[in-house]
Coordinates of C-alpha atoms in Angstrom, one line a residue:
M1 CA 0.0 0.0 0.0
S2 CA 1.5 3.3 -1.1
Q3 CA 1.8 6.2 1.3
D4 CA 2.4 9.7 0.0
I5 CA 3.9 12.3 2.3
T6 CA 3.5 16.1 2.0
I7 CA 6.6 18.2 1.8
K8 CA 7.1 21.9 1.3
I9 CA 9.8 23.0 -1.2
T10 CA 10.7 26.6 -1.6
D11 CA 12.1 27.2 -5.1
R12 CA 14.9 29.5 -6.2
E13 CA 12.4 32.4 -6.7
G14 CA 11.3 32.1 -3.1
V15 CA 7.9 30.5 -3.9
T16 CA 6.9 27.7 -1.6
H17 CA 5.2 24.6 -3.1
E18 CA 3.3 22.0 -1.1
V19 CA 3.8 18.7 -2.9
Q20 CA 2.9 15.1 -2.5
A21 CA 5.8 12.7 -2.6
P22 CA 5.5 8.9 -2.9
T23 CA 7.4 6.8 -0.3
D24 CA 7.0 3.5 -2.2
M25 CA 9.0 4.4 -5.4
A26 CA 12.5 4.8 -3.9
M27 CA 12.6 8.5 -5.0
N28 CA 14.8 11.1 -3.5
L29 CA 14.2 14.8 -2.9
M30 CA 16.0 15.8 -6.1
E31 CA 13.8 13.5 -8.1
I32 CA 10.7 15.0 -6.5
V33 CA 11.9 18.5 -7.4
R34 CA 12.5 17.4 -11.0
S35 CA 9.1 15.7 -11.3
Y36 CA 7.3 18.8 -10.2
E37 CA 9.6 21.0 -12.4
L38 CA 10.4 23.3 -9.4
A39 CA 13.9 24.0 -10.8
E40 CA 14.8 25.1 -14.3
E41 CA 15.6 22.1 -16.6
G42 CA 19.3 21.3 -16.5
T43 CA 19.9 23.1 -13.2
I44 CA 19.3 20.3 -10.7
G45 CA 20.5 16.7 -10.6
I46 CA 23.2 17.3 -13.2
C47 CA 25.2 14.2 -12.0
G48 CA 22.1 12.0 -11.9
G49 CA 21.9 11.7 -8.1
M50 CA 25.4 10.4 -7.5
A51 CA 26.5 13.1 -5.0
M52 CA 29.1 14.3 -7.5
C53 CA 27.7 17.8 -8.0
A54 CA 25.9 20.2 -5.7
S55 CA 23.2 21.2 -8.1
C56 CA 20.5 19.7 -5.8
Q57 CA 21.8 21.4 -2.6
C58 CA 19.0 22.4 -0.4
Y59 CA 18.5 23.9 3.1
V60 CA 16.5 21.7 5.5
N61 CA 14.3 24.1 7.4
S62 CA 12.4 21.6 9.5
D63 CA 13.7 19.6 12.4
H64 CA 13.3 16.2 10.8
E65 CA 15.8 13.5 11.6
L66 CA 17.7 12.8 8.4
P67 CA 20.0 9.9 7.7
E68 CA 23.6 10.6 8.5
M69 CA 25.6 12.4 5.8
S70 CA 27.8 10.1 3.7
M71 CA 31.4 10.9 3.2
D72 CA 30.7 11.6 -0.5
E73 CA 28.0 14.1 0.4
D74 CA 30.1 15.8 3.0
M75 CA 33.0 16.1 0.6
M76 CA 30.8 17.5 -2.2
L77 CA 29.2 20.1 0.2
A78 CA 32.8 21.1 1.3
E79 CA 33.4 22.2 -2.3
A80 CA 29.9 23.8 -3.0
F81 CA 28.9 27.4 -3.0
H82 CA 26.2 28.9 -0.7
V83 CA 26.6 26.1 2.0
K84 CA 24.9 26.6 5.3
D85 CA 24.8 24.5 8.5
N86 CA 21.5 22.9 7.3
S87 CA 22.7 22.2 3.7
R88 CA 22.1 18.7 2.3
L89 CA 22.1 17.2 -1.2
G90 CA 18.6 16.5 -2.3
C91 CA 19.7 13.3 -4.1
Q92 CA 20.8 11.8 -0.8
I93 CA 17.4 12.3 1.0
Q94 CA 15.2 9.3 0.3
M95 CA 11.4 9.9 0.6
T96 CA 10.2 7.9 3.7
P97 CA 7.1 8.1 5.8
E98 CA 9.1 9.7 8.6
L99 CA 9.8 12.8 6.4
D100 CA 6.1 13.8 6.2
G101 CA 6.0 17.6 6.7
L102 CA 9.6 18.1 5.6
E103 CA 10.4 21.7 4.7
V104 CA 13.3 22.5 2.4
E105 CA 14.6 25.5 0.3
L106 CA 16.6 25.0 -2.9
A107 CA 20.0 26.6 -2.7
P108 CA 20.9 29.3 -5.3
E109 CA 22.5 28.1 -8.5
S110 CA 26.3 28.1 -8.3

């Protein structure tokens, strides 16, 4: 049985979108942003979700417990622009029922 969660994504123009994200399709946050076309084509997920670029960097504005950052993600963010304490790569955040109500803001393009 599928369970969709509701998340809020603030795009790069400052507009907040409340979207439904499936938790049964192994999708990550970057893929949700792409599926709703909340970032200009070709500006997010450039590496295909391999934590090898920072085009899907986002700021997590809610206090959800996220999986620990991998070494690849940590190293990529160390080289990225506009990094904040709450920065994460959207491709590394899998959609799970526990993330219902997640609030994120897309980082500016580098």
